[in-house]
mmCIF file of C-alpha atoms and ligand atoms in Angstrom:
data_model
loop_
_atom_site.group_PDB
_atom_site.id
_atom_site.type_symbol
_atom_site.label_atom_id
_atom_site.label_comp_id
_atom_site.label_asym_id
_atom_site.label_seq_id
_atom_site.Cartn_x
_atom_site.Cartn_y
_atom_site.Cartn_z
ATOM 1 C CA MET A 219 -0.112 0.006 -0.020
ATOM 2 C CA THR A 220 2.538 2.353 1.219
ATOM 3 C CA THR A 221 4.861 1.305 -1.660
ATOM 4 C CA THR A 222 2.079 1.981 -4.059
ATOM 5 C CA ILE A 223 1.424 5.334 -2.806
ATOM 6 C CA SER A 224 4.949 6.312 -2.845
ATOM 7 C CA MET A 225 5.429 4.797 -6.220
ATOM 8 C CA ARG A 226 2.498 6.857 -7.352
ATOM 9 C CA ARG A 227 3.786 9.916 -5.715
ATOM 10 C CA LEU A 228 7.144 9.234 -7.246
ATOM 11 C CA THR A 229 5.521 8.659 -10.588
ATOM 12 C CA THR A 230 3.570 11.959 -10.253
ATOM 13 C CA VAL A 231 6.715 13.842 -9.356
ATOM 14 C CA GLY A 232 8.613 12.391 -12.147
ATOM 15 C CA LEU A 233 5.860 13.193 -14.658
ATOM 16 C CA LEU A 234 5.831 16.753 -13.176
ATOM 17 C CA LEU A 235 9.567 17.110 -13.422
ATOM 18 C CA ALA A 236 9.639 15.615 -17.007
ATOM 19 C CA GLY A 237 6.938 18.106 -17.861
ATOM 20 C CA LEU A 238 8.869 20.988 -16.391
ATOM 21 C CA THR A 239 11.896 19.923 -18.220
ATOM 22 C CA VAL A 240 10.111 19.609 -21.490
ATOM 23 C CA PHE A 241 8.352 23.041 -20.721
ATOM 24 C CA SER A 242 11.649 24.759 -19.879
ATOM 25 C CA SER A 243 13.488 23.466 -22.800
ATOM 26 C CA GLU A 244 10.844 24.499 -25.186
ATOM 27 C CA ARG A 245 10.433 27.868 -23.637
ATOM 28 C CA PRO A 246 12.454 30.465 -25.504
ATOM 29 C CA ALA A 247 15.238 32.099 -23.482
ATOM 30 C CA PRO A 248 14.302 35.763 -22.419
ATOM 31 C CA GLU A 249 15.174 37.738 -25.547
ATOM 32 C CA LYS A 250 18.249 39.963 -25.233
ATOM 33 C CA GLY A 251 17.448 43.622 -25.826
ATOM 34 C CA LEU A 252 19.592 46.389 -27.160
ATOM 35 C CA LYS A 253 20.667 47.397 -23.765
ATOM 36 C CA ASP A 254 22.017 43.869 -23.020
ATOM 37 C CA TYR A 255 24.184 43.897 -26.089
ATOM 38 C CA TYR A 256 25.567 47.190 -25.040
ATOM 39 C CA LYS A 257 25.780 46.625 -21.286
ATOM 40 C CA ASP A 258 29.506 46.970 -21.228
ATOM 41 C CA TYR A 259 29.386 50.056 -23.286
ATOM 42 C CA LEU A 260 26.767 52.580 -22.484
ATOM 43 C CA LEU A 261 23.192 53.306 -21.330
ATOM 44 C CA VAL A 262 20.608 52.900 -24.137
ATOM 45 C CA GLY A 263 17.577 55.126 -23.693
ATOM 46 C CA VAL A 264 14.434 56.238 -25.471
ATOM 47 C CA ALA A 265 12.287 59.375 -25.483
ATOM 48 C CA VAL A 266 8.734 58.548 -24.191
ATOM 49 C CA SER A 267 5.313 59.990 -23.621
ATOM 50 C CA PRO A 268 2.864 58.473 -20.971
ATOM 51 C CA ALA A 269 0.823 56.910 -23.591
ATOM 52 C CA GLY A 270 3.940 55.068 -24.981
ATOM 53 C CA LEU A 271 4.517 53.308 -21.612
ATOM 54 C CA LYS A 272 1.528 50.980 -22.192
ATOM 55 C CA GLY A 273 0.826 47.871 -24.292
ATOM 56 C CA SER A 274 3.355 46.556 -26.756
ATOM 57 C CA GLU A 275 5.349 49.727 -26.737
ATOM 58 C CA GLY A 276 5.845 49.565 -23.026
ATOM 59 C CA GLU A 277 7.009 46.086 -23.431
ATOM 60 C CA LEU A 278 9.491 47.107 -26.166
ATOM 61 C CA ILE A 279 10.877 49.803 -23.745
ATOM 62 C CA LYS A 280 11.335 47.184 -21.039
ATOM 63 C CA GLN A 281 13.163 44.743 -23.258
ATOM 64 C CA HIS A 282 15.473 47.093 -25.053
ATOM 65 C CA PHE A 283 16.193 50.257 -23.007
ATOM 66 C CA ASN A 284 17.484 50.863 -19.610
ATOM 67 C CA SER A 285 16.972 54.655 -19.667
ATOM 68 C CA ILE A 286 14.168 56.977 -20.611
ATOM 69 C CA THR A 287 13.656 60.718 -21.382
ATOM 70 C CA PRO A 288 10.339 62.458 -21.340
ATOM 71 C CA GLU A 289 9.746 63.663 -24.917
ATOM 72 C CA ASN A 290 7.815 66.621 -23.817
ATOM 73 C CA SER A 291 6.370 66.423 -20.370
ATOM 74 C CA MET A 292 9.234 67.992 -18.563
ATOM 75 C CA LYS A 293 9.643 70.928 -20.824
ATOM 76 C CA MET A 294 8.809 74.328 -19.163
ATOM 77 C CA GLY A 295 5.593 74.936 -21.058
ATOM 78 C CA PRO A 296 3.881 71.558 -20.246
ATOM 79 C CA ILE A 297 5.166 71.135 -16.708
ATOM 80 C CA HIS A 298 4.929 74.759 -15.468
ATOM 81 C CA PRO A 299 1.935 76.347 -17.458
ATOM 82 C CA GLU A 300 1.190 79.093 -14.984
ATOM 83 C CA GLU A 301 3.432 80.894 -12.547
ATOM 84 C CA ASN A 302 1.960 79.385 -9.593
ATOM 85 C CA ARG A 303 0.836 76.064 -11.003
ATOM 86 C CA TYR A 304 2.798 72.995 -12.027
ATOM 87 C CA SER A 305 1.387 70.155 -13.974
ATOM 88 C CA TRP A 306 3.049 66.863 -12.614
ATOM 89 C CA LYS A 307 0.774 64.210 -13.876
ATOM 90 C CA ASP A 308 2.707 63.070 -16.987
ATOM 91 C CA SER A 309 6.104 63.496 -15.597
ATOM 92 C CA ASP A 310 5.127 61.780 -12.294
ATOM 93 C CA GLU A 311 3.818 58.746 -14.552
ATOM 94 C CA ILE A 312 7.057 58.547 -16.452
ATOM 95 C CA VAL A 313 9.353 58.626 -13.424
ATOM 96 C CA GLN A 314 7.095 56.038 -11.576
ATOM 97 C CA PHE A 315 7.309 53.714 -14.771
ATOM 98 C CA ALA A 316 11.111 54.089 -14.515
ATOM 99 C CA GLN A 317 11.224 53.269 -10.765
ATOM 100 C CA ASP A 318 8.982 50.246 -11.294
ATOM 101 C CA ASN A 319 11.093 48.958 -14.011
ATOM 102 C CA LYS A 320 14.585 50.009 -12.739
ATOM 103 C CA LEU A 321 15.362 52.382 -15.541
ATOM 104 C CA ARG A 322 17.406 55.489 -15.490
ATOM 105 C CA VAL A 323 15.647 58.811 -16.267
ATOM 106 C CA ARG A 324 17.389 61.819 -18.260
ATOM 107 C CA GLY A 325 15.483 64.969 -17.388
ATOM 108 C CA HIS A 326 14.721 67.160 -20.427
ATOM 109 C CA ASN A 327 14.926 70.082 -20.202
ATOM 110 C CA LEU A 328 15.193 73.048 -17.741
ATOM 111 C CA LEU A 329 15.841 75.851 -20.117
ATOM 112 C CA TRP A 330 15.019 76.214 -23.911
ATOM 113 C CA HIS A 331 13.761 79.005 -26.113
ATOM 114 C CA GLU A 332 10.903 76.800 -27.448
ATOM 115 C CA GLN A 333 7.945 75.286 -25.628
ATOM 116 C CA THR A 334 8.016 77.959 -22.943
ATOM 117 C CA PRO A 335 4.902 78.919 -20.958
ATOM 118 C CA LYS A 336 3.211 82.179 -21.915
ATOM 119 C CA TRP A 337 3.663 83.878 -18.424
ATOM 120 C CA LEU A 338 7.431 83.451 -18.418
ATOM 121 C CA PHE A 339 8.760 86.456 -20.025
ATOM 122 C CA LYS A 340 6.114 89.002 -19.075
ATOM 123 C CA ASP A 341 4.731 90.752 -16.083
ATOM 124 C CA ALA A 342 0.932 91.131 -15.160
ATOM 125 C CA ASN A 343 0.594 93.965 -17.604
ATOM 126 C CA GLY A 344 2.183 92.105 -20.446
ATOM 127 C CA LYS A 345 5.478 93.964 -20.248
ATOM 128 C CA GLN A 346 8.780 92.253 -20.589
ATOM 129 C CA VAL A 347 10.236 91.313 -17.266
ATOM 130 C CA SER A 348 13.627 92.439 -16.006
ATOM 131 C CA LYS A 349 16.668 90.245 -15.739
ATOM 132 C CA GLU A 350 16.206 89.946 -11.933
ATOM 133 C CA VAL A 351 12.675 88.811 -12.251
ATOM 134 C CA LEU A 352 13.456 86.335 -15.100
ATOM 135 C CA LEU A 353 16.527 84.730 -13.167
ATOM 136 C CA LYS A 354 14.297 84.461 -10.114
ATOM 137 C CA ARG A 355 11.637 82.706 -12.167
ATOM 138 C CA LEU A 356 14.243 80.356 -13.620
ATOM 139 C CA LYS A 357 15.597 79.645 -10.045
ATOM 140 C CA ASP A 358 12.159 78.814 -8.760
ATOM 141 C CA HIS A 359 11.422 76.529 -11.632
ATOM 142 C CA ILE A 360 14.777 74.700 -11.573
ATOM 143 C CA ASP A 361 14.442 74.276 -7.760
ATOM 144 C CA THR A 362 10.917 73.021 -7.831
ATOM 145 C CA VAL A 363 11.417 70.540 -10.639
ATOM 146 C CA VAL A 364 14.885 69.261 -9.861
ATOM 147 C CA LYS A 365 14.100 68.797 -6.088
ATOM 148 C CA ARG A 366 10.876 66.985 -6.800
ATOM 149 C CA TYR A 367 12.751 64.118 -8.684
ATOM 150 C CA LYS A 368 16.095 64.279 -6.765
ATOM 151 C CA GLY A 369 17.509 60.789 -6.582
ATOM 152 C CA LYS A 370 15.116 59.582 -9.254
ATOM 153 C CA ILE A 371 16.510 61.571 -12.286
ATOM 154 C CA TYR A 372 20.270 60.991 -12.726
ATOM 155 C CA ALA A 373 20.890 63.579 -15.452
ATOM 156 C CA TRP A 374 19.440 66.872 -16.724
ATOM 157 C CA ASP A 375 19.622 68.631 -20.015
ATOM 158 C CA VAL A 376 20.027 71.936 -18.310
ATOM 159 C CA VAL A 377 20.331 74.275 -21.266
ATOM 160 C CA ASN A 378 19.026 73.295 -24.721
ATOM 161 C CA GLU A 379 20.151 74.859 -28.022
ATOM 162 C CA ALA A 380 21.585 78.276 -26.864
ATOM 163 C CA ILE A 381 23.912 78.478 -29.868
ATOM 164 C CA SER A 382 22.571 80.519 -32.808
ATOM 165 C CA ASP A 383 21.835 78.824 -36.165
ATOM 166 C CA ASN A 384 23.495 82.034 -37.730
ATOM 167 C CA PRO A 385 27.301 81.540 -38.007
ATOM 168 C CA GLN A 386 27.716 85.346 -37.648
ATOM 169 C CA GLU A 387 26.264 85.241 -34.162
ATOM 170 C CA PHE A 388 27.380 83.343 -31.008
ATOM 171 C CA LEU A 389 24.303 82.843 -29.016
ATOM 172 C CA ARG A 390 20.764 82.571 -30.185
ATOM 173 C CA ASN A 391 18.803 85.806 -30.070
ATOM 174 C CA SER A 392 16.128 84.211 -27.807
ATOM 175 C CA GLU A 393 14.195 85.971 -25.127
ATOM 176 C CA TRP A 394 16.400 84.542 -22.554
ATOM 177 C CA TYR A 395 19.397 86.285 -24.320
ATOM 178 C CA GLN A 396 17.587 89.541 -24.934
ATOM 179 C CA ILE A 397 16.591 89.790 -21.300
ATOM 180 C CA CYS A 398 19.656 88.329 -19.528
ATOM 181 C CA GLY A 399 22.571 88.431 -21.906
ATOM 182 C CA GLU A 400 24.786 85.441 -21.659
ATOM 183 C CA ASP A 401 24.352 84.945 -17.935
ATOM 184 C CA PHE A 402 21.244 82.727 -18.023
ATOM 185 C CA ILE A 403 23.466 79.849 -19.031
ATOM 186 C CA ALA A 404 25.821 79.761 -16.110
ATOM 187 C CA LYS A 405 22.919 80.570 -13.805
ATOM 188 C CA ALA A 406 20.839 77.634 -15.019
ATOM 189 C CA PHE A 407 23.675 75.259 -14.191
ATOM 190 C CA GLU A 408 24.391 76.802 -10.757
ATOM 191 C CA TYR A 409 20.782 76.531 -9.887
ATOM 192 C CA ALA A 410 20.433 72.851 -11.019
ATOM 193 C CA HIS A 411 23.685 72.008 -9.228
ATOM 194 C CA ALA A 412 22.438 73.559 -6.028
ATOM 195 C CA ALA A 413 19.071 71.672 -6.289
ATOM 196 C CA ASP A 414 20.680 68.330 -6.842
ATOM 197 C CA PRO A 415 24.434 68.300 -6.459
ATOM 198 C CA LYS A 416 24.690 64.616 -7.572
ATOM 199 C CA ALA A 417 22.704 65.059 -10.952
ATOM 200 C CA VAL A 418 24.925 64.974 -14.129
ATOM 201 C CA LEU A 419 24.288 68.317 -15.826
ATOM 202 C CA PHE A 420 24.381 68.536 -19.649
ATOM 203 C CA TYR A 421 24.517 71.307 -22.315
ATOM 204 C CA ASN A 422 22.456 69.813 -25.254
ATOM 205 C CA ASP A 423 22.273 70.954 -28.789
ATOM 206 C CA TYR A 424 21.958 69.870 -32.435
ATOM 207 C CA ASN A 425 24.182 70.035 -35.609
ATOM 208 C CA THR A 426 27.016 69.568 -32.974
ATOM 209 C CA GLU A 427 29.310 67.798 -35.561
ATOM 210 C CA ARG A 428 29.156 70.432 -38.243
ATOM 211 C CA PRO A 429 32.664 71.999 -37.959
ATOM 212 C CA GLU A 430 31.503 75.678 -37.802
ATOM 213 C CA LYS A 431 28.904 75.050 -35.236
ATOM 214 C CA ARG A 432 31.207 72.729 -33.298
ATOM 215 C CA GLU A 433 33.712 75.461 -32.751
ATOM 216 C CA ARG A 434 31.103 77.768 -31.381
ATOM 217 C CA ILE A 435 29.682 75.227 -29.040
ATOM 218 C CA TYR A 436 33.112 74.329 -27.986
ATOM 219 C CA LYS A 437 33.898 77.937 -27.244
ATOM 220 C CA LEU A 438 30.777 78.223 -25.048
ATOM 221 C CA LEU A 439 31.679 74.975 -23.158
ATOM 222 C CA LYS A 440 35.279 76.053 -22.608
ATOM 223 C CA LYS A 441 34.044 79.367 -21.241
ATOM 224 C CA LEU A 442 31.723 77.624 -18.699
ATOM 225 C CA LYS A 443 34.402 75.159 -17.668
ATOM 226 C CA ASP A 444 37.031 78.000 -17.292
ATOM 227 C CA ALA A 445 34.526 79.997 -15.070
ATOM 228 C CA ASN A 446 33.943 76.856 -12.918
ATOM 229 C CA VAL A 447 30.372 76.592 -13.915
ATOM 230 C CA PRO A 448 29.101 73.144 -12.562
ATOM 231 C CA ILE A 449 28.707 71.557 -16.169
ATOM 232 C CA ASP A 450 29.455 67.763 -16.456
ATOM 233 C CA ALA A 451 28.553 66.759 -20.036
ATOM 234 C CA VAL A 452 27.534 67.550 -23.432
ATOM 235 C CA GLY A 453 24.559 66.226 -25.313
ATOM 236 C CA LEU A 454 24.833 65.715 -29.078
ATOM 237 C CA GLN A 455 21.191 65.436 -30.040
ATOM 238 C CA GLY A 456 21.958 63.227 -32.913
ATOM 239 C CA HIS A 457 19.045 64.118 -35.231
ATOM 240 C CA TRP A 458 21.169 62.781 -38.102
ATOM 241 C CA SER A 459 20.571 61.703 -41.655
ATOM 242 C CA LEU A 460 21.866 59.463 -44.452
ATOM 243 C CA GLU A 461 24.241 62.230 -45.469
ATOM 244 C CA GLU A 462 25.666 63.394 -42.113
ATOM 245 C CA PRO A 463 27.619 63.344 -39.844
ATOM 246 C CA THR A 464 30.521 61.558 -41.657
ATOM 247 C CA GLU A 465 32.670 59.400 -39.358
ATOM 248 C CA GLN A 466 35.403 61.880 -39.226
ATOM 249 C CA GLU A 467 33.027 64.692 -37.992
ATOM 250 C CA LEU A 468 31.487 62.490 -35.399
ATOM 251 C CA ARG A 469 34.931 61.298 -34.061
ATOM 252 C CA LYS A 470 36.190 64.909 -34.119
ATOM 253 C CA ALA A 471 33.136 66.215 -32.234
ATOM 254 C CA ILE A 472 33.381 63.649 -29.610
ATOM 255 C CA GLU A 473 37.177 64.138 -29.181
ATOM 256 C CA GLN A 474 36.898 67.894 -29.159
ATOM 257 C CA TYR A 475 34.139 68.291 -26.448
ATOM 258 C CA SER A 476 35.585 65.521 -24.241
ATOM 259 C CA SER A 477 38.948 67.161 -24.273
ATOM 260 C CA LEU A 478 37.470 69.689 -21.884
ATOM 261 C CA GLY A 479 36.925 66.948 -19.247
ATOM 262 C CA LEU A 480 33.195 66.615 -20.131
ATOM 263 C CA LYS A 481 31.317 63.365 -20.723
ATOM 264 C CA VAL A 482 29.319 62.934 -23.932
ATOM 265 C CA GLN A 483 25.919 61.341 -24.641
ATOM 266 C CA ILE A 484 23.908 61.146 -27.962
ATOM 267 C CA THR A 485 20.631 62.454 -26.554
ATOM 268 C CA GLU A 486 17.937 62.436 -29.372
ATOM 269 C CA LEU A 487 19.058 59.758 -32.016
ATOM 270 C CA ASP A 488 17.356 59.301 -35.191
ATOM 271 C CA VAL A 489 18.706 58.858 -38.749
ATOM 272 C CA SER A 490 16.333 60.505 -41.190
ATOM 273 C CA ILE A 491 15.987 59.142 -44.647
ATOM 274 C CA TYR A 492 15.937 62.743 -45.955
ATOM 275 C CA PRO A 493 18.756 65.242 -45.997
ATOM 276 C CA TRP A 494 18.738 67.717 -42.965
ATOM 277 C CA GLU A 495 16.315 70.387 -43.466
ATOM 278 C CA LYS A 496 15.448 72.987 -40.918
ATOM 279 C CA ASP A 497 13.487 74.967 -43.302
ATOM 280 C CA ARG A 498 10.238 73.437 -44.964
ATOM 281 C CA ARG A 499 10.875 71.709 -48.207
ATOM 282 C CA ALA A 500 8.901 69.406 -50.405
ATOM 283 C CA LYS A 501 9.413 65.718 -50.673
ATOM 284 C CA ARG A 502 12.274 64.168 -52.619
ATOM 285 C CA PRO A 503 12.570 65.257 -56.131
ATOM 286 C CA ASP A 504 10.492 62.182 -57.244
ATOM 287 C CA GLU A 505 7.823 63.376 -54.758
ATOM 288 C CA SER A 506 8.122 59.976 -53.099
ATOM 289 C CA ASP A 507 8.487 59.187 -49.406
ATOM 290 C CA ALA A 508 8.922 55.529 -49.996
ATOM 291 C CA TYR A 509 11.519 53.616 -47.817
ATOM 292 C CA THR A 510 13.267 52.001 -50.694
ATOM 293 C CA PRO A 511 15.928 49.306 -50.326
ATOM 294 C CA GLU A 512 18.600 51.677 -51.334
ATOM 295 C CA LEU A 513 17.636 54.110 -48.596
ATOM 296 C CA GLU A 514 17.267 51.266 -46.121
ATOM 297 C CA GLN A 515 20.894 50.034 -47.022
ATOM 298 C CA LYS A 516 22.360 53.644 -46.631
ATOM 299 C CA GLN A 517 20.613 53.811 -43.236
ATOM 300 C CA ILE A 518 22.118 50.461 -42.251
ATOM 301 C CA GLU A 519 25.654 51.707 -43.195
ATOM 302 C CA GLN A 520 25.153 54.791 -41.297
ATOM 303 C CA TYR A 521 23.807 53.058 -38.095
ATOM 304 C CA LYS A 522 26.681 50.602 -38.204
ATOM 305 C CA MET A 523 29.306 53.218 -38.457
ATOM 306 C CA PHE A 524 27.712 55.377 -35.635
ATOM 307 C CA PHE A 525 27.563 52.377 -33.255
ATOM 308 C CA ARG A 526 31.120 51.426 -34.035
ATOM 309 C CA VAL A 527 32.178 55.012 -33.255
ATOM 310 C CA PHE A 528 30.111 54.753 -30.071
ATOM 311 C CA ARG A 529 31.819 51.509 -28.833
ATOM 312 C CA GLU A 530 35.208 52.739 -29.522
ATOM 313 C CA ASN A 531 34.482 55.870 -27.363
ATOM 314 C CA LYS A 532 32.922 54.116 -24.464
ATOM 315 C CA ASN A 533 35.320 55.897 -22.031
ATOM 316 C CA VAL A 534 33.746 59.276 -22.681
ATOM 317 C CA LEU A 535 30.450 58.325 -24.348
ATOM 318 C CA THR A 536 28.205 57.183 -21.404
ATOM 319 C CA GLY A 537 24.843 56.853 -23.173
ATOM 320 C CA ILE A 538 22.736 57.075 -26.348
ATOM 321 C CA THR A 539 18.945 57.939 -26.420
ATOM 322 C CA PHE A 540 16.579 57.383 -29.255
ATOM 323 C CA TRP A 541 14.124 60.099 -30.099
ATOM 324 C CA ASN A 542 10.919 57.762 -30.231
ATOM 325 C CA ILE A 543 10.646 54.165 -30.056
ATOM 326 C CA SER A 544 9.714 52.846 -33.670
ATOM 327 C CA ASP A 545 8.967 53.945 -37.100
ATOM 328 C CA LYS A 546 5.157 53.727 -36.194
ATOM 329 C CA TYR A 547 5.519 57.241 -34.818
ATOM 330 C CA THR A 548 8.456 59.703 -35.147
ATOM 331 C CA TRP A 549 8.388 63.463 -34.716
ATOM 332 C CA LEU A 550 9.960 63.468 -38.183
ATOM 333 C CA ASP A 551 6.631 62.338 -39.763
ATOM 334 C CA THR A 552 5.461 66.042 -39.206
ATOM 335 C CA TYR A 553 8.606 67.975 -39.071
ATOM 336 C CA PRO A 554 9.775 69.741 -41.011
ATOM 337 C CA VAL A 555 7.373 68.731 -43.798
ATOM 338 C CA PRO A 556 3.935 67.665 -42.528
ATOM 339 C CA GLY A 557 2.701 64.434 -43.843
ATOM 340 C CA ARG A 558 5.930 63.091 -45.129
ATOM 341 C CA LYS A 559 6.578 59.755 -43.583
ATOM 342 C CA ASN A 560 10.028 59.042 -42.095
ATOM 343 C CA TYR A 561 11.648 55.774 -40.989
ATOM 344 C CA PRO A 562 14.580 56.865 -38.713
ATOM 345 C CA LEU A 563 14.681 54.289 -36.020
ATOM 346 C CA LEU A 564 15.806 50.777 -35.318
ATOM 347 C CA PHE A 565 12.242 49.246 -34.913
ATOM 348 C CA ASP A 566 9.734 49.189 -37.806
ATOM 349 C CA GLN A 567 6.206 50.268 -37.905
ATOM 350 C CA ASN A 568 5.152 46.874 -36.343
ATOM 351 C CA GLN A 569 7.790 47.499 -33.721
ATOM 352 C CA LYS A 570 9.970 44.640 -34.953
ATOM 353 C CA PRO A 571 13.729 45.113 -35.079
ATOM 354 C CA LYS A 572 14.805 46.381 -38.505
ATOM 355 C CA LYS A 573 17.901 45.061 -40.326
ATOM 356 C CA ALA A 574 19.840 47.824 -39.050
ATOM 357 C CA TYR A 575 19.066 46.707 -35.478
ATOM 358 C CA TRP A 576 20.633 43.288 -36.238
ATOM 359 C CA GLU A 577 23.634 44.905 -37.738
ATOM 360 C CA VAL A 578 24.460 47.143 -34.734
ATOM 361 C CA VAL A 579 24.246 44.235 -32.307
ATOM 362 C CA LYS A 580 26.624 42.136 -34.291
ATOM 363 C CA PHE A 581 30.042 43.011 -33.088
HETATM 364 C C1 LIG B 851 14.800 69.338 -30.053
HETATM 365 C C2 LIG B 851 14.342 69.412 -28.563
HETATM 366 C C3 LIG B 851 13.538 67.862 -28.226
HETATM 367 C C4 LIG B 851 12.513 67.793 -29.272
HETATM 368 C C5 LIG B 851 12.958 67.886 -30.590
HETATM 369 C C6 LIG B 851 11.967 67.574 -31.677
HETATM 370 O O1 LIG B 851 15.664 68.485 -30.479
HETATM 371 O O2 LIG B 851 15.608 69.103 -27.762
HETATM 372 O O3 LIG B 851 13.075 68.101 -27.105
HETATM 373 O O4 LIG B 851 11.652 68.865 -29.244
HETATM 374 O O5 LIG B 851 13.665 69.045 -30.901
HETATM 375 O O6 LIG B 851 10.942 66.783 -31.269
#
């Protein structure tokens, strides 16, 4: 009797074990994500909105990325719409998602000339405010936002795009500049450092590899370093294309900025299938916006080269962040030409890895 029972038990246990073995051997190993291939090199991030944290996109983020940047939620306009009112819902949700899934967060951004709230540069009578008032507002803003997420946001884009697009000018003639002169830049870094001394503080800009603009950015960064302004790093946005930057331009930019003792990250990476165009322009000469095999191949070559350069600079290049998750949605679908589809990322419109993905993880 006893024997029968124990035999039965044994048989049951045996069957269970056999079942488990079969089950586990059939179960696919947890798929590696981009972040896993690059774990010995750099952080791999992506720009997100609260809507993108759910469903299949949320799963894609968890599988492939170990860092996120709020695409819009932390910009001054959205997060601080009125002088005495902050709107935390979206940014809180993003930071909570990061906490729940052990992701790093790059805060973006504390000072920019775009997406500013209406009240910022004006007094109650609609007159432009003084430098003192504007700097006080900046300090209050930075204090409040940075302290709220202290310990949860490891890096901040403190100043975004302060260099002019006009090679004849140094700084952009923004309202920040018109009211404060050059001082707003150093002040923003000082306020951010005081609010969270551990946060890694970035200057962030685009076209950072174009030689002429590179020199002006370098000049600004050097000035800040020489004046002991608490700046730690520079963000190369990386809104690149099939045409640029060249390997040499990219290497030179990383080398020149890091020679100042600054770390470097690529903060808004995408590789447009169109040439760079800040000004609106029509579609390609053939009026097509098709993602042809030739364009795809050129994009693969660009991505391969970029990632090779990233790997070879791992001592100074601490992270890369893609600007959007997949080709299903990219800001380049509407900018600078509305209604012109673009395909700049490593995941396709069905959120599957593209050929370029498999090439950049092959090394
Ligand atoms: C700049 C900003 C980003 C984003 C992009 C376009 O690069 O830094 O926050 O607005 O433009 O989406």
